[in-house]
Amino acid sequence: MAGHGRFALARLGLIVVLTVPLALFHGFVGWHKAFSSHAELVQHKAWTAHLPLALGRAVGWLELALTAALIIALLRPQLARMGAVACGALALLEAISLLTHQIMQDGAPALQNVATIVVTAFLGWLYAGRASAAT
């Protein structure tokens, strides 16, 4: 039984260590997409610069909402499944970003998207494990 307790503690530690920087990152870029001018989005190679402005802003608001869900899931263990879903949605947005950058050939580094997808998917798996352990 002690092994399960250590695993749960290690999982929680990883969840905290990964959630905080991912929430900061997605919160920042979501805010940027929701509020920055089109020229600024182009300058910083935001993938939503290739979308109609209203749709790009909606993506930013969605990213902010998913970031809030991630933080809530961190603070409320009974909402761990919500954290897993938020991670899945954020990873999907990153995959769309990667695809958009590649199609538009806008010079954005693909490695950032790939790394974010991998880390976010791993975090989603950790949240799913936390949710399963709670039931």
Tab-separated table of C-alpha atoms in Angstrom:
chain	number	residue	atom	x	y	z
A	1	MET	CA	0.000	0.000	0.000
A	2	ALA	CA	2.908	2.350	0.730
A	3	GLY	CA	4.021	2.017	-2.889
A	4	HIS	CA	0.676	3.348	-4.086
A	5	GLY	CA	0.991	6.310	-1.732
A	6	ARG	CA	4.442	7.169	-3.054
A	7	PHE	CA	3.196	6.866	-6.629
A	8	ALA	CA	0.271	9.182	-5.886
A	9	LEU	CA	2.628	11.675	-4.262
A	10	ALA	CA	5.038	11.511	-7.225
A	11	ARG	CA	2.114	11.948	-9.637
A	12	LEU	CA	0.893	14.974	-7.683
A	13	GLY	CA	4.393	16.456	-7.709
A	14	LEU	CA	4.640	16.035	-11.477
A	15	ILE	CA	1.161	17.505	-11.916
A	16	VAL	CA	2.150	20.614	-9.969
A	17	VAL	CA	5.541	20.949	-11.671
A	18	LEU	CA	3.989	20.650	-15.150
A	19	THR	CA	0.680	22.454	-14.614
A	20	VAL	CA	2.183	25.718	-13.390
A	21	PRO	CA	4.465	26.435	-16.376
A	22	LEU	CA	1.921	25.123	-18.893
A	23	ALA	CA	-0.793	27.297	-17.369
A	24	LEU	CA	1.532	30.304	-17.496
A	25	PHE	CA	2.420	29.574	-21.121
A	26	HIS	CA	-1.130	28.917	-22.332
A	27	GLY	CA	-2.480	31.807	-20.285
A	28	PHE	CA	0.057	34.171	-21.848
A	29	VAL	CA	-0.448	33.042	-25.442
A	30	GLY	CA	-4.223	32.850	-24.968
A	31	TRP	CA	-4.252	36.426	-23.687
A	32	HIS	CA	-2.062	37.459	-26.601
A	33	LYS	CA	-4.411	35.829	-29.128
A	34	ALA	CA	-7.485	37.329	-27.459
A	35	PHE	CA	-6.244	40.916	-27.143
A	36	SER	CA	-3.252	41.684	-29.396
A	37	SER	CA	-3.496	43.496	-32.710
A	38	HIS	CA	-3.222	41.517	-35.930
A	39	ALA	CA	0.153	43.134	-36.635
A	40	GLU	CA	1.473	41.991	-33.272
A	41	LEU	CA	0.170	38.467	-33.844
A	42	VAL	CA	1.981	38.363	-37.199
A	43	GLN	CA	5.160	39.771	-35.649
A	44	HIS	CA	5.211	37.042	-32.991
A	45	LYS	CA	4.170	34.293	-35.430
A	46	ALA	CA	0.890	33.436	-33.688
A	47	TRP	CA	-0.895	30.809	-35.753
A	48	THR	CA	-4.208	32.607	-35.274
A	49	ALA	CA	-2.877	35.487	-37.389
A	50	HIS	CA	-3.858	33.271	-40.349
A	51	LEU	CA	-7.495	33.168	-39.200
A	52	PRO	CA	-10.242	35.793	-39.402
A	53	LEU	CA	-9.742	38.146	-36.442
A	54	ALA	CA	-12.927	37.133	-34.584
A	55	LEU	CA	-12.098	33.430	-34.852
A	56	GLY	CA	-8.522	34.036	-33.695
A	57	ARG	CA	-9.810	35.969	-30.683
A	58	ALA	CA	-12.257	33.144	-29.905
A	59	VAL	CA	-9.329	30.699	-29.931
A	60	GLY	CA	-7.545	32.982	-27.449
A	61	TRP	CA	-10.570	33.030	-25.147
A	62	LEU	CA	-10.869	29.248	-25.425
A	63	GLU	CA	-7.222	28.889	-24.468
A	64	LEU	CA	-7.782	31.159	-21.459
A	65	ALA	CA	-10.812	29.094	-20.396
A	66	LEU	CA	-8.855	25.837	-20.749
A	67	THR	CA	-6.025	27.342	-18.707
A	68	ALA	CA	-8.498	28.259	-15.960
A	69	ALA	CA	-9.872	24.701	-16.045
A	70	LEU	CA	-6.342	23.355	-15.669
A	71	ILE	CA	-5.680	25.526	-12.618
A	72	ILE	CA	-9.030	24.594	-11.071
A	73	ALA	CA	-8.270	20.895	-11.640
A	74	LEU	CA	-4.931	21.352	-9.899
A	75	LEU	CA	-6.581	22.941	-6.877
A	76	ARG	CA	-9.624	20.631	-6.727
A	77	PRO	CA	-8.573	16.953	-6.938
A	78	GLN	CA	-12.169	15.832	-7.523
A	79	LEU	CA	-12.043	17.772	-10.825
A	80	ALA	CA	-8.978	15.921	-12.138
A	81	ARG	CA	-10.983	14.599	-15.102
A	82	MET	CA	-11.580	18.221	-16.137
A	83	GLY	CA	-7.792	18.691	-16.094
A	84	ALA	CA	-7.364	15.697	-18.383
A	85	VAL	CA	-9.961	17.074	-20.806
A	86	ALA	CA	-8.369	20.544	-20.709
A	87	CYS	CA	-4.983	18.995	-21.507
A	88	GLY	CA	-6.487	17.098	-24.423
A	89	ALA	CA	-8.037	20.256	-25.823
A	90	LEU	CA	-4.817	22.261	-25.341
A	91	ALA	CA	-2.799	19.520	-27.072
A	92	LEU	CA	-5.296	19.588	-29.946
A	93	LEU	CA	-4.895	23.377	-30.246
A	94	GLU	CA	-1.114	22.913	-30.316
A	95	ALA	CA	-1.468	20.281	-33.060
A	96	ILE	CA	-3.624	22.691	-35.085
A	97	SER	CA	-1.005	25.365	-34.472
A	98	LEU	CA	1.753	23.055	-35.715
A	99	LEU	CA	-0.238	22.142	-38.813
A	100	THR	CA	-1.090	25.790	-39.543
A	101	HIS	CA	2.528	26.907	-39.195
A	102	GLN	CA	3.673	24.129	-41.527
A	103	ILE	CA	1.028	24.859	-44.168
A	104	MET	CA	1.576	28.621	-44.040
A	105	GLN	CA	5.387	28.249	-43.823
A	106	ASP	CA	5.546	31.290	-41.546
A	107	GLY	CA	8.885	30.368	-39.982
A	108	ALA	CA	7.524	29.414	-36.551
A	109	PRO	CA	9.636	26.731	-34.839
A	110	ALA	CA	7.877	23.369	-35.008
A	111	LEU	CA	9.872	21.987	-32.082
A	112	GLN	CA	8.048	24.268	-29.628
A	113	ASN	CA	4.685	22.883	-30.742
A	114	VAL	CA	5.900	19.281	-30.642
A	115	ALA	CA	7.400	19.683	-27.158
A	116	THR	CA	4.247	21.369	-25.867
A	117	ILE	CA	2.045	18.626	-27.326
A	118	VAL	CA	4.140	15.894	-25.679
A	119	VAL	CA	4.282	17.591	-22.266
A	120	THR	CA	0.583	18.524	-22.329
A	121	ALA	CA	-0.438	14.994	-23.339
A	122	PHE	CA	1.716	13.553	-20.534
A	123	LEU	CA	0.094	15.958	-18.070
A	124	GLY	CA	-3.336	14.881	-19.309
A	125	TRP	CA	-2.359	11.265	-18.653
A	126	LEU	CA	-1.308	12.227	-15.103
A	127	TYR	CA	-4.622	13.992	-14.504
A	128	ALA	CA	-6.509	10.960	-15.859
A	129	GLY	CA	-4.604	8.752	-13.423
A	130	ARG	CA	-5.447	11.118	-10.583
A	131	ALA	CA	-9.115	10.998	-11.588
A	132	SER	CA	-9.102	7.183	-11.727
A	133	ALA	CA	-7.438	6.963	-8.312
A	134	ALA	CA	-10.110	9.239	-6.833
A	135	THR	CA	-12.972	6.974	-7.903
